């Protein structure tokens, strides 16, 4: 996906669930809209130039995922969350 495309904020409930995952350093199963699947530890929520990111630890590698590029995420305490755009 292009990184210069317009950012589309995600639903507030989905954002709150990602914040909770970061606060607890939960290991999430993530699926991105490009089909990539990851299992990574949620570390922080980052906002830069009006774009929001989920900072993750992927086997010791630090990455930032644009929130609007995440299709779904899951954790036993959250279930599976299909990410939707904000209304």
GROMACS .gro file of C-alpha atoms in nm:
model
   87
    1UNK     CA    1   0.000   0.000   0.000
    2UNK     CA    2   0.116   0.348  -0.071
    3UNK     CA    3   0.218   0.547   0.233
    4UNK     CA    4   0.127   0.881   0.075
    5UNK     CA    5  -0.244   0.793   0.044
    6UNK     CA    6  -0.487   0.993   0.258
    7UNK     CA    7  -0.514   0.855   0.611
    8UNK     CA    8  -0.858   0.727   0.710
    9UNK     CA    9  -0.905   0.721   1.090
   10UNK     CA   10  -1.028   0.395   1.237
   11UNK     CA   11  -1.334   0.347   1.459
   12UNK     CA   12  -1.282   0.474   1.818
   13UNK     CA   13  -1.366   0.137   1.975
   14UNK     CA   14  -1.100  -0.034   1.761
   15UNK     CA   15  -0.849   0.237   1.857
   16UNK     CA   16  -0.934   0.188   2.227
   17UNK     CA   17  -0.880  -0.188   2.196
   18UNK     CA   18  -0.537  -0.128   2.041
   19UNK     CA   19  -0.451   0.115   2.324
   20UNK     CA   20  -0.552  -0.150   2.579
   21UNK     CA   21  -0.329  -0.403   2.400
   22UNK     CA   22  -0.037  -0.158   2.421
   23UNK     CA   23  -0.093  -0.088   2.790
   24UNK     CA   24  -0.075  -0.462   2.859
   25UNK     CA   25   0.197  -0.546   2.602
   26UNK     CA   26  -0.032  -0.810   2.455
   27UNK     CA   27   0.080  -1.037   2.175
   28UNK     CA   28  -0.161  -0.972   1.889
   29UNK     CA   29  -0.236  -1.168   1.577
   30UNK     CA   30  -0.262  -0.903   1.307
   31UNK     CA   31  -0.376  -0.919   0.948
   32UNK     CA   32  -0.297  -0.626   0.722
   33UNK     CA   33  -0.509  -0.519   0.426
   34UNK     CA   34  -0.230  -0.632   0.190
   35UNK     CA   35  -0.274  -0.989   0.324
   36UNK     CA   36   0.037  -0.994   0.546
   37UNK     CA   37  -0.016  -1.179   0.875
   38UNK     CA   38   0.189  -1.098   1.185
   39UNK     CA   39   0.214  -1.208   1.544
   40UNK     CA   40   0.362  -0.915   1.734
   41UNK     CA   41   0.364  -0.747   2.074
   42UNK     CA   42   0.169  -0.420   2.089
   43UNK     CA   43   0.398  -0.147   2.228
   44UNK     CA   44   0.260   0.203   2.167
   45UNK     CA   45   0.023   0.422   1.969
   46UNK     CA   46   0.203   0.692   1.769
   47UNK     CA   47   0.067   0.992   1.581
   48UNK     CA   48   0.281   1.167   1.324
   49UNK     CA   49   0.170   1.424   1.063
   50UNK     CA   50  -0.199   1.340   1.123
   51UNK     CA   51  -0.140   0.967   1.065
   52UNK     CA   52  -0.180   0.714   1.349
   53UNK     CA   53   0.039   0.408   1.389
   54UNK     CA   54   0.060   0.099   1.608
   55UNK     CA   55   0.419   0.045   1.722
   56UNK     CA   56   0.492  -0.326   1.751
   57UNK     CA   57   0.776  -0.555   1.849
   58UNK     CA   58   0.802  -0.828   1.587
   59UNK     CA   59   1.058  -1.082   1.716
   60UNK     CA   60   1.285  -0.800   1.837
   61UNK     CA   61   1.229  -0.581   1.531
   62UNK     CA   62   1.047  -0.253   1.592
   63UNK     CA   63   0.784  -0.163   1.330
   64UNK     CA   64   0.506   0.090   1.297
   65UNK     CA   65   0.183  -0.010   1.124
   66UNK     CA   66  -0.057   0.252   0.992
   67UNK     CA   67  -0.387   0.190   1.167
   68UNK     CA   68  -0.582   0.218   0.843
   69UNK     CA   69  -0.366  -0.061   0.693
   70UNK     CA   70  -0.474  -0.310   0.963
   71UNK     CA   71  -0.763  -0.532   0.849
   72UNK     CA   72  -0.806  -0.719   1.180
   73UNK     CA   73  -0.636  -0.809   1.506
   74UNK     CA   74  -0.704  -1.062   1.776
   75UNK     CA   75  -0.613  -1.151   2.132
   76UNK     CA   76  -0.787  -1.397   2.371
   77UNK     CA   77  -0.915  -1.108   2.590
   78UNK     CA   78  -1.045  -0.909   2.291
   79UNK     CA   79  -1.154  -1.177   2.047
   80UNK     CA   80  -1.110  -1.097   1.680
   81UNK     CA   81  -1.164  -0.734   1.586
   82UNK     CA   82  -1.226  -0.641   1.224
   83UNK     CA   83  -1.105  -0.284   1.193
   84UNK     CA   84  -1.351  -0.037   1.048
   85UNK     CA   85  -1.316   0.324   0.947
   86UNK     CA   86  -1.446   0.602   1.167
   87UNK     CA   87  -1.792   0.736   1.085
   0.00000   0.00000   0.00000
